[in-house]
mmCIF file of N, CA, C and O in Angstrom:
data_model
loop_
_atom_site.group_PDB
_atom_site.id
_atom_site.type_symbol
_atom_site.label_atom_id
_atom_site.label_comp_id
_atom_site.label_asym_id
_atom_site.label_seq_id
_atom_site.Cartn_x
_atom_site.Cartn_y
_atom_site.Cartn_z
ATOM 1 N N UNK A 1 0.836 -1.196 0.000
ATOM 2 C CA UNK A 1 0.000 0.000 0.000
ATOM 3 C C UNK A 1 0.873 1.249 0.000
ATOM 4 O O UNK A 1 1.865 1.307 0.723
ATOM 5 N N UNK A 2 0.522 2.250 -0.773
ATOM 6 C CA UNK A 2 1.337 3.475 -0.793
ATOM 7 C C UNK A 2 1.338 4.203 0.553
ATOM 8 O O UNK A 2 2.230 4.981 0.841
ATOM 9 N N UNK A 3 0.344 3.932 1.396
ATOM 10 C CA UNK A 3 0.262 4.600 2.697
ATOM 11 C C UNK A 3 0.955 3.832 3.816
ATOM 12 O O UNK A 3 0.977 4.297 4.951
ATOM 13 N N UNK A 4 1.504 2.665 3.524
ATOM 14 C CA UNK A 4 2.175 1.868 4.551
ATOM 15 C C UNK A 4 3.440 2.604 5.016
ATOM 16 O O UNK A 4 4.260 2.996 4.186
ATOM 17 N N UNK A 5 3.624 2.800 6.342
ATOM 18 C CA UNK A 5 4.786 3.546 6.823
ATOM 19 C C UNK A 5 6.111 2.788 6.727
ATOM 20 O O UNK A 5 7.163 3.364 6.951
ATOM 21 N N UNK A 6 6.073 1.506 6.388
ATOM 22 C CA UNK A 6 7.311 0.733 6.219
ATOM 23 C C UNK A 6 7.239 -0.008 4.889
ATOM 24 O O UNK A 6 6.258 -0.689 4.592
ATOM 25 N N UNK A 7 8.297 0.155 4.095
ATOM 26 C CA UNK A 7 8.428 -0.566 2.833
ATOM 27 C C UNK A 7 9.831 -1.173 2.820
ATOM 28 O O UNK A 7 10.637 -0.896 3.683
ATOM 29 N N UNK A 8 10.106 -2.002 1.803
ATOM 30 C CA UNK A 8 11.473 -2.474 1.612
ATOM 31 C C UNK A 8 11.984 -1.903 0.295
ATOM 32 O O UNK A 8 11.211 -1.374 -0.505
ATOM 33 N N UNK A 9 13.287 -2.044 0.074
ATOM 34 C CA UNK A 9 13.877 -1.547 -1.165
ATOM 35 C C UNK A 9 13.767 -2.573 -2.294
ATOM 36 O O UNK A 9 14.371 -2.404 -3.338
ATOM 37 N N UNK A 10 12.971 -3.629 -2.094
ATOM 38 C CA UNK A 10 12.776 -4.647 -3.124
ATOM 39 C C UNK A 10 11.271 -4.774 -3.379
ATOM 40 O O UNK A 10 10.521 -5.139 -2.470
ATOM 41 N N UNK A 11 10.817 -4.500 -4.611
ATOM 42 C CA UNK A 11 9.375 -4.554 -4.886
ATOM 43 C C UNK A 11 8.759 -5.945 -4.736
ATOM 44 O O UNK A 11 7.550 -6.074 -4.652
ATOM 45 N N UNK A 12 9.594 -6.995 -4.653
ATOM 46 C CA UNK A 12 9.076 -8.356 -4.473
ATOM 47 C C UNK A 12 9.107 -8.808 -3.012
ATOM 48 O O UNK A 12 8.805 -9.948 -2.706
ATOM 49 N N UNK A 13 9.508 -7.911 -2.123
ATOM 50 C CA UNK A 13 9.487 -8.187 -0.686
ATOM 51 C C UNK A 13 8.605 -7.109 -0.047
ATOM 52 O O UNK A 13 8.977 -5.943 -0.006
ATOM 53 N N UNK A 14 7.428 -7.529 0.387
ATOM 54 C CA UNK A 14 6.412 -6.582 0.845
ATOM 55 C C UNK A 14 6.329 -6.521 2.365
ATOM 56 O O UNK A 14 6.615 -7.501 3.052
ATOM 57 N N UNK A 15 5.911 -5.371 2.866
ATOM 58 C CA UNK A 15 5.768 -5.163 4.306
ATOM 59 C C UNK A 15 4.338 -4.740 4.629
ATOM 60 O O UNK A 15 3.722 -3.980 3.889
ATOM 61 N N UNK A 16 3.837 -5.249 5.739
ATOM 62 C CA UNK A 16 2.558 -4.839 6.303
ATOM 63 C C UNK A 16 2.827 -4.412 7.737
ATOM 64 O O UNK A 16 3.599 -5.066 8.443
ATOM 65 N N UNK A 17 2.207 -3.313 8.162
ATOM 66 C CA UNK A 17 2.458 -2.788 9.499
ATOM 67 C C UNK A 17 1.181 -2.816 10.333
ATOM 68 O O UNK A 17 0.124 -2.392 9.870
ATOM 69 N N UNK A 18 1.319 -3.329 11.537
ATOM 70 C CA UNK A 18 0.261 -3.273 12.550
ATOM 71 C C UNK A 18 0.779 -2.306 13.604
ATOM 72 O O UNK A 18 1.725 -2.617 14.315
ATOM 73 N N UNK A 19 0.187 -1.110 13.656
ATOM 74 C CA UNK A 19 0.736 -0.016 14.436
ATOM 75 C C UNK A 19 -0.065 0.219 15.711
ATOM 76 O O UNK A 19 -1.287 0.124 15.707
ATOM 77 N N UNK A 20 0.670 0.485 16.791
ATOM 78 C CA UNK A 20 0.046 0.991 18.010
ATOM 79 C C UNK A 20 0.948 2.101 18.519
ATOM 80 O O UNK A 20 2.046 2.300 17.989
ATOM 81 N N UNK A 21 0.503 2.818 19.513
ATOM 82 C CA UNK A 21 1.279 3.967 19.985
ATOM 83 C C UNK A 21 2.682 3.550 20.423
ATOM 84 O O UNK A 21 2.838 2.699 21.285
ATOM 85 N N UNK A 22 3.687 4.132 19.770
ATOM 86 C CA UNK A 22 5.070 3.893 20.151
ATOM 87 C C UNK A 22 5.691 2.610 19.645
ATOM 88 O O UNK A 22 6.825 2.305 19.974
ATOM 89 N N UNK A 23 4.958 1.836 18.834
ATOM 90 C CA UNK A 23 5.513 0.569 18.333
ATOM 91 C C UNK A 23 4.779 0.145 17.066
ATOM 92 O O UNK A 23 3.664 0.570 16.798
ATOM 93 N N UNK A 24 5.446 -0.709 16.321
ATOM 94 C CA UNK A 24 4.825 -1.299 15.143
ATOM 95 C C UNK A 24 5.305 -2.726 14.969
ATOM 96 O O UNK A 24 6.481 -3.027 15.197
ATOM 97 N N UNK A 25 4.381 -3.606 14.606
ATOM 98 C CA UNK A 25 4.736 -4.969 14.231
ATOM 99 C C UNK A 25 4.752 -4.992 12.711
ATOM 100 O O UNK A 25 3.760 -4.652 12.071
ATOM 101 N N UNK A 26 5.885 -5.361 12.143
ATOM 102 C CA UNK A 26 6.043 -5.368 10.693
ATOM 103 C C UNK A 26 6.154 -6.808 10.222
ATOM 104 O O UNK A 26 7.020 -7.558 10.677
ATOM 105 N N UNK A 27 5.260 -7.178 9.335
ATOM 106 C CA UNK A 27 5.294 -8.498 8.712
ATOM 107 C C UNK A 27 5.905 -8.329 7.326
ATOM 108 O O UNK A 27 5.401 -7.554 6.515
ATOM 109 N N UNK A 28 7.000 -9.042 7.075
ATOM 110 C CA UNK A 28 7.684 -8.971 5.780
ATOM 111 C C UNK A 28 7.504 -10.310 5.079
ATOM 112 O O UNK A 28 7.701 -11.357 5.688
ATOM 113 N N UNK A 29 7.126 -10.258 3.806
ATOM 114 C CA UNK A 29 6.927 -11.481 3.020
ATOM 115 C C UNK A 29 7.670 -11.342 1.696
ATOM 116 O O UNK A 29 7.588 -10.312 1.035
ATOM 117 N N UNK A 30 8.378 -12.406 1.316
ATOM 118 C CA UNK A 30 9.169 -12.372 0.090
ATOM 119 C C UNK A 30 8.557 -13.219 -1.015
ATOM 120 O O UNK A 30 8.238 -14.387 -0.814
ATOM 121 N N UNK A 31 8.400 -12.582 -2.179
ATOM 122 C CA UNK A 31 8.032 -13.282 -3.406
ATOM 123 C C UNK A 31 9.185 -13.214 -4.405
ATOM 124 O O UNK A 31 9.004 -13.437 -5.584
ATOM 125 N N UNK A 32 10.383 -12.933 -3.899
ATOM 126 C CA UNK A 32 11.569 -12.867 -4.761
ATOM 127 C C UNK A 32 11.943 -14.273 -5.233
ATOM 128 O O UNK A 32 11.617 -15.264 -4.582
ATOM 129 N N UNK A 33 12.643 -14.349 -6.356
ATOM 130 C CA UNK A 33 13.030 -15.639 -6.951
ATOM 131 C C UNK A 33 14.104 -16.351 -6.156
ATOM 132 O O UNK A 33 14.334 -17.544 -6.336
ATOM 133 N N UNK A 34 14.818 -15.612 -5.289
ATOM 134 C CA UNK A 34 15.889 -16.217 -4.499
ATOM 135 C C UNK A 34 15.984 -15.500 -3.158
ATOM 136 O O UNK A 34 15.319 -14.479 -2.944
ATOM 137 N N UNK A 35 16.795 -16.055 -2.259
ATOM 138 C CA UNK A 35 17.035 -15.384 -0.982
ATOM 139 C C UNK A 35 17.576 -13.984 -1.273
ATOM 140 O O UNK A 35 18.329 -13.795 -2.242
ATOM 141 N N UNK A 36 17.218 -13.032 -0.458
ATOM 142 C CA UNK A 36 17.626 -11.657 -0.732
ATOM 143 C C UNK A 36 17.840 -10.889 0.566
ATOM 144 O O UNK A 36 17.357 -11.301 1.628
ATOM 145 N N UNK A 37 18.589 -9.815 0.477
ATOM 146 C CA UNK A 37 18.754 -8.881 1.596
ATOM 147 C C UNK A 37 17.973 -7.626 1.259
ATOM 148 O O UNK A 37 18.048 -7.129 0.131
ATOM 149 N N UNK A 38 17.221 -7.118 2.234
ATOM 150 C CA UNK A 38 16.457 -5.892 2.008
ATOM 151 C C UNK A 38 16.807 -4.857 3.065
ATOM 152 O O UNK A 38 17.286 -5.196 4.148
ATOM 153 N N UNK A 39 16.571 -3.616 2.729
ATOM 154 C CA UNK A 39 16.660 -2.536 3.699
ATOM 155 C C UNK A 39 15.260 -1.967 3.859
ATOM 156 O O UNK A 39 14.507 -1.840 2.889
ATOM 157 N N UNK A 40 14.923 -1.636 5.094
ATOM 158 C CA UNK A 40 13.617 -1.051 5.364
ATOM 159 C C UNK A 40 13.638 0.435 5.022
ATOM 160 O O UNK A 40 14.630 1.125 5.266
ATOM 161 N N UNK A 41 12.559 0.893 4.440
ATOM 162 C CA UNK A 41 12.358 2.314 4.164
ATOM 163 C C UNK A 41 11.214 2.739 5.081
ATOM 164 O O UNK A 41 10.063 2.373 4.844
ATOM 165 N N UNK A 42 11.559 3.462 6.138
ATOM 166 C CA UNK A 42 10.604 3.745 7.213
ATOM 167 C C UNK A 42 10.231 5.214 7.225
ATOM 168 O O UNK A 42 11.101 6.088 7.264
ATOM 169 N N UNK A 43 8.931 5.475 7.197
ATOM 170 C CA UNK A 43 8.413 6.824 7.405
ATOM 171 C C UNK A 43 8.216 6.963 8.920
ATOM 172 O O UNK A 43 7.183 6.561 9.465
ATOM 173 N N UNK A 44 9.250 7.478 9.589
ATOM 174 C CA UNK A 44 9.254 7.522 11.051
ATOM 175 C C UNK A 44 8.120 8.383 11.600
ATOM 176 O O UNK A 44 7.524 8.055 12.625
ATOM 177 N N UNK A 45 7.807 9.487 10.910
ATOM 178 C CA UNK A 45 6.727 10.361 11.361
ATOM 179 C C UNK A 45 5.398 9.620 11.324
ATOM 180 O O UNK A 45 4.630 9.646 12.291
ATOM 181 N N UNK A 46 5.127 8.935 10.223
ATOM 182 C CA UNK A 46 3.872 8.181 10.102
ATOM 183 C C UNK A 46 3.816 7.044 11.120
ATOM 184 O O UNK A 46 2.744 6.699 11.610
ATOM 185 N N UNK A 47 4.976 6.462 11.426
ATOM 186 C CA UNK A 47 5.026 5.367 12.393
ATOM 187 C C UNK A 47 4.940 5.888 13.831
ATOM 188 O O UNK A 47 4.555 5.157 14.735
ATOM 189 N N UNK A 48 5.294 7.167 14.019
ATOM 190 C CA UNK A 48 5.218 7.767 15.351
ATOM 191 C C UNK A 48 6.343 7.345 16.274
ATOM 192 O O UNK A 48 6.179 7.276 17.489
ATOM 193 N N UNK A 49 7.508 7.074 15.682
ATOM 194 C CA UNK A 49 8.664 6.607 16.462
ATOM 195 C C UNK A 49 9.871 7.489 16.140
ATOM 196 O O UNK A 49 10.096 7.837 14.979
ATOM 197 N N UNK A 50 10.645 7.838 17.155
ATOM 198 C CA UNK A 50 11.858 8.635 16.980
ATOM 199 C C UNK A 50 12.974 7.719 16.479
ATOM 200 O O UNK A 50 13.381 6.798 17.192
ATOM 201 N N UNK A 51 13.485 7.946 15.252
ATOM 202 C CA UNK A 51 14.519 7.043 14.714
ATOM 203 C C UNK A 51 15.804 7.033 15.538
ATOM 204 O O UNK A 51 16.527 6.042 15.547
ATOM 205 N N UNK A 52 16.080 8.113 16.266
ATOM 206 C CA UNK A 52 17.297 8.165 17.089
ATOM 207 C C UNK A 52 17.220 7.196 18.263
ATOM 208 O O UNK A 52 18.242 6.780 18.797
ATOM 209 N N UNK A 53 15.999 6.833 18.677
ATOM 210 C CA UNK A 53 15.817 5.944 19.822
ATOM 211 C C UNK A 53 15.263 4.582 19.421
ATOM 212 O O UNK A 53 15.021 3.729 20.268
ATOM 213 N N UNK A 54 15.037 4.382 18.149
ATOM 214 C CA UNK A 54 14.329 3.184 17.673
ATOM 215 C C UNK A 54 15.162 1.913 17.808
ATOM 216 O O UNK A 54 16.385 1.938 17.669
ATOM 217 N N UNK A 55 14.458 0.819 18.066
ATOM 218 C CA UNK A 55 15.059 -0.512 18.008
ATOM 219 C C UNK A 55 14.234 -1.358 17.042
ATOM 220 O O UNK A 55 13.012 -1.187 16.947
ATOM 221 N N UNK A 56 14.916 -2.224 16.316
ATOM 222 C CA UNK A 56 14.246 -3.149 15.403
ATOM 223 C C UNK A 56 14.675 -4.552 15.800
ATOM 224 O O UNK A 56 15.861 -4.880 15.771
ATOM 225 N N UNK A 57 13.705 -5.363 16.213
ATOM 226 C CA UNK A 57 14.021 -6.722 16.648
ATOM 227 C C UNK A 57 13.134 -7.724 15.929
ATOM 228 O O UNK A 57 11.984 -7.429 15.586
ATOM 229 N N UNK A 58 13.700 -8.888 15.704
ATOM 230 C CA UNK A 58 12.940 -10.043 15.225
ATOM 231 C C UNK A 58 12.815 -10.953 16.439
ATOM 232 O O UNK A 58 13.795 -11.568 16.854
ATOM 233 N N UNK A 59 11.639 -10.996 17.067
ATOM 234 C CA UNK A 59 11.512 -11.866 18.238
ATOM 235 C C UNK A 59 11.620 -13.333 17.839
ATOM 236 O O UNK A 59 11.217 -13.705 16.732
ATOM 237 N N UNK A 60 12.187 -14.138 18.733
ATOM 238 C CA UNK A 60 12.271 -15.569 18.445
ATOM 239 C C UNK A 60 10.866 -16.162 18.452
ATOM 240 O O UNK A 60 10.087 -15.936 19.370
ATOM 241 N N UNK A 61 10.538 -16.877 17.376
ATOM 242 C CA UNK A 61 9.251 -17.568 17.262
ATOM 243 C C UNK A 61 9.582 -19.009 16.871
ATOM 244 O O UNK A 61 10.068 -19.260 15.764
ATOM 245 N N UNK A 62 9.357 -19.948 17.778
ATOM 246 C CA UNK A 62 9.712 -21.350 17.543
ATOM 247 C C UNK A 62 9.106 -21.853 16.239
ATOM 248 O O UNK A 62 7.930 -21.641 15.960
ATOM 249 N N UNK A 63 9.939 -22.474 15.414
ATOM 250 C CA UNK A 63 9.484 -23.042 14.155
ATOM 251 C C UNK A 63 9.284 -22.027 13.039
ATOM 252 O O UNK A 63 8.908 -22.388 11.927
ATOM 253 N N UNK A 64 9.534 -20.728 13.344
ATOM 254 C CA UNK A 64 9.319 -19.702 12.325
ATOM 255 C C UNK A 64 10.560 -18.848 12.094
ATOM 256 O O UNK A 64 11.004 -18.700 10.966
ATOM 257 N N UNK A 65 11.117 -18.272 13.165
ATOM 258 C CA UNK A 65 12.293 -17.418 12.994
ATOM 259 C C UNK A 65 13.134 -17.383 14.264
ATOM 260 O O UNK A 65 12.613 -17.530 15.367
ATOM 261 N N UNK A 66 14.431 -17.194 14.061
ATOM 262 C CA UNK A 66 15.358 -16.998 15.178
ATOM 263 C C UNK A 66 15.295 -15.539 15.598
ATOM 264 O O UNK A 66 14.969 -14.668 14.792
ATOM 265 N N UNK A 67 15.613 -15.271 16.848
ATOM 266 C CA UNK A 67 15.641 -13.891 17.328
ATOM 267 C C UNK A 67 16.840 -13.142 16.766
ATOM 268 O O UNK A 67 17.899 -13.721 16.531
ATOM 269 N N UNK A 68 16.664 -11.846 16.514
ATOM 270 C CA UNK A 68 17.747 -11.009 16.000
ATOM 271 C C UNK A 68 17.426 -9.548 16.301
ATOM 272 O O UNK A 68 16.278 -9.184 16.532
ATOM 273 N N UNK A 69 18.478 -8.727 16.277
ATOM 274 C CA UNK A 69 18.328 -7.284 16.440
ATOM 275 C C UNK A 69 19.013 -6.609 15.264
ATOM 276 O O UNK A 69 20.076 -7.034 14.823
ATOM 277 N N UNK A 70 18.376 -5.549 14.749
ATOM 278 C CA UNK A 70 18.900 -4.847 13.574
ATOM 279 C C UNK A 70 18.994 -3.356 13.855
ATOM 280 O O UNK A 70 18.196 -2.810 14.613
ATOM 281 N N UNK A 71 19.973 -2.710 13.211
ATOM 282 C CA UNK A 71 20.044 -1.250 13.221
ATOM 283 C C UNK A 71 19.095 -0.693 12.169
ATOM 284 O O UNK A 71 18.649 -1.420 11.274
ATOM 285 N N UNK A 72 18.802 0.597 12.247
ATOM 286 C CA UNK A 72 17.816 1.184 11.344
ATOM 287 C C UNK A 72 18.247 1.156 9.877
ATOM 288 O O UNK A 72 17.405 1.200 8.997
ATOM 289 N N UNK A 73 19.537 1.045 9.604
ATOM 290 C CA UNK A 73 20.003 1.006 8.216
ATOM 291 C C UNK A 73 20.523 -0.355 7.778
ATOM 292 O O UNK A 73 21.033 -0.502 6.671
ATOM 293 N N UNK A 74 20.388 -1.364 8.650
ATOM 294 C CA UNK A 74 20.940 -2.696 8.343
ATOM 295 C C UNK A 74 20.199 -3.379 7.199
ATOM 296 O O UNK A 74 19.004 -3.161 6.998
ATOM 297 N N UNK A 75 20.941 -4.233 6.499
ATOM 298 C CA UNK A 75 20.300 -5.127 5.535
ATOM 299 C C UNK A 75 19.758 -6.329 6.310
ATOM 300 O O UNK A 75 20.402 -6.827 7.232
ATOM 301 N N UNK A 76 18.564 -6.763 5.925
ATOM 302 C CA UNK A 76 17.898 -7.871 6.601
ATOM 303 C C UNK A 76 17.719 -9.006 5.602
ATOM 304 O O UNK A 76 17.155 -8.806 4.520
ATOM 305 N N UNK A 77 18.227 -10.182 5.958
ATOM 306 C CA UNK A 77 18.130 -11.345 5.060
ATOM 307 C C UNK A 77 16.718 -11.915 5.120
ATOM 308 O O UNK A 77 16.178 -12.146 6.202
ATOM 309 N N UNK A 78 16.141 -12.121 3.928
ATOM 310 C CA UNK A 78 14.813 -12.739 3.821
ATOM 311 C C UNK A 78 14.927 -13.901 2.841
ATOM 312 O O UNK A 78 15.338 -13.714 1.693
ATOM 313 N N UNK A 79 14.575 -15.095 3.304
ATOM 314 C CA UNK A 79 14.660 -16.280 2.448
ATOM 315 C C UNK A 79 13.534 -16.268 1.412
ATOM 316 O O UNK A 79 12.449 -15.736 1.649
ATOM 317 N N UNK A 80 13.813 -16.877 0.271
ATOM 318 C CA UNK A 80 12.830 -17.012 -0.800
ATOM 319 C C UNK A 80 11.549 -17.654 -0.265
ATOM 320 O O UNK A 80 11.597 -18.651 0.467
ATOM 321 N N UNK A 81 10.395 -17.062 -0.603
ATOM 322 C CA UNK A 81 9.080 -17.570 -0.204
ATOM 323 C C UNK A 81 8.876 -17.651 1.305
ATOM 324 O O UNK A 81 8.067 -18.429 1.779
ATOM 325 N N UNK A 82 9.627 -16.862 2.045
ATOM 326 C CA UNK A 82 9.494 -16.841 3.505
ATOM 327 C C UNK A 82 9.213 -15.417 3.959
ATOM 328 O O UNK A 82 9.086 -14.502 3.159
ATOM 329 N N UNK A 83 9.181 -15.252 5.249
ATOM 330 C CA UNK A 83 8.931 -13.916 5.798
ATOM 331 C C UNK A 83 9.545 -13.765 7.168
ATOM 332 O O UNK A 83 10.180 -14.671 7.686
ATOM 333 N N UNK A 84 9.329 -12.593 7.732
ATOM 334 C CA UNK A 84 9.843 -12.253 9.057
ATOM 335 C C UNK A 84 8.810 -11.401 9.782
ATOM 336 O O UNK A 84 8.058 -10.660 9.138
ATOM 337 N N UNK A 85 8.813 -11.484 11.089
ATOM 338 C CA UNK A 85 8.066 -10.557 11.914
ATOM 339 C C UNK A 85 9.091 -9.691 12.639
ATOM 340 O O UNK A 85 10.016 -10.198 13.266
ATOM 341 N N UNK A 86 8.939 -8.379 12.520
ATOM 342 C CA UNK A 86 9.842 -7.443 13.173
ATOM 343 C C UNK A 86 9.041 -6.529 14.086
ATOM 344 O O UNK A 86 7.920 -6.140 13.750
ATOM 345 N N UNK A 87 9.637 -6.167 15.210
ATOM 346 C CA UNK A 87 9.031 -5.189 16.104
ATOM 347 C C UNK A 87 9.911 -3.934 16.068
ATOM 348 O O UNK A 87 11.118 -4.008 16.311
ATOM 349 N N UNK A 88 9.288 -2.815 15.739
ATOM 350 C CA UNK A 88 9.991 -1.519 15.747
ATOM 351 C C UNK A 88 9.381 -0.714 16.880
ATOM 352 O O UNK A 88 8.174 -0.530 16.958
ATOM 353 N N UNK A 89 10.262 -0.238 17.774
ATOM 354 C CA UNK A 89 9.755 0.625 18.859
ATOM 355 C C UNK A 89 10.835 1.570 19.317
ATOM 356 O O UNK A 89 11.966 1.485 18.892
#
């Protein structure tokens, strides 16, 4: 969606945001032909989060993803036909 406050730099890796005050749950899904690294493009104002204080984490979810922490400019690995759940706060 053009109004989504979080996008990726790859048109085949899409993001959906579930937003609440001071935090967002970002679901990333890849339709890319191969494993890829993406960078998040975040509209911090629309998300309502100060980028200077922001944290981006992938919580550990058994059978789905390992836990990880990312910086605001980090590349994030997304496997082909897979996805990630990220918490930005």
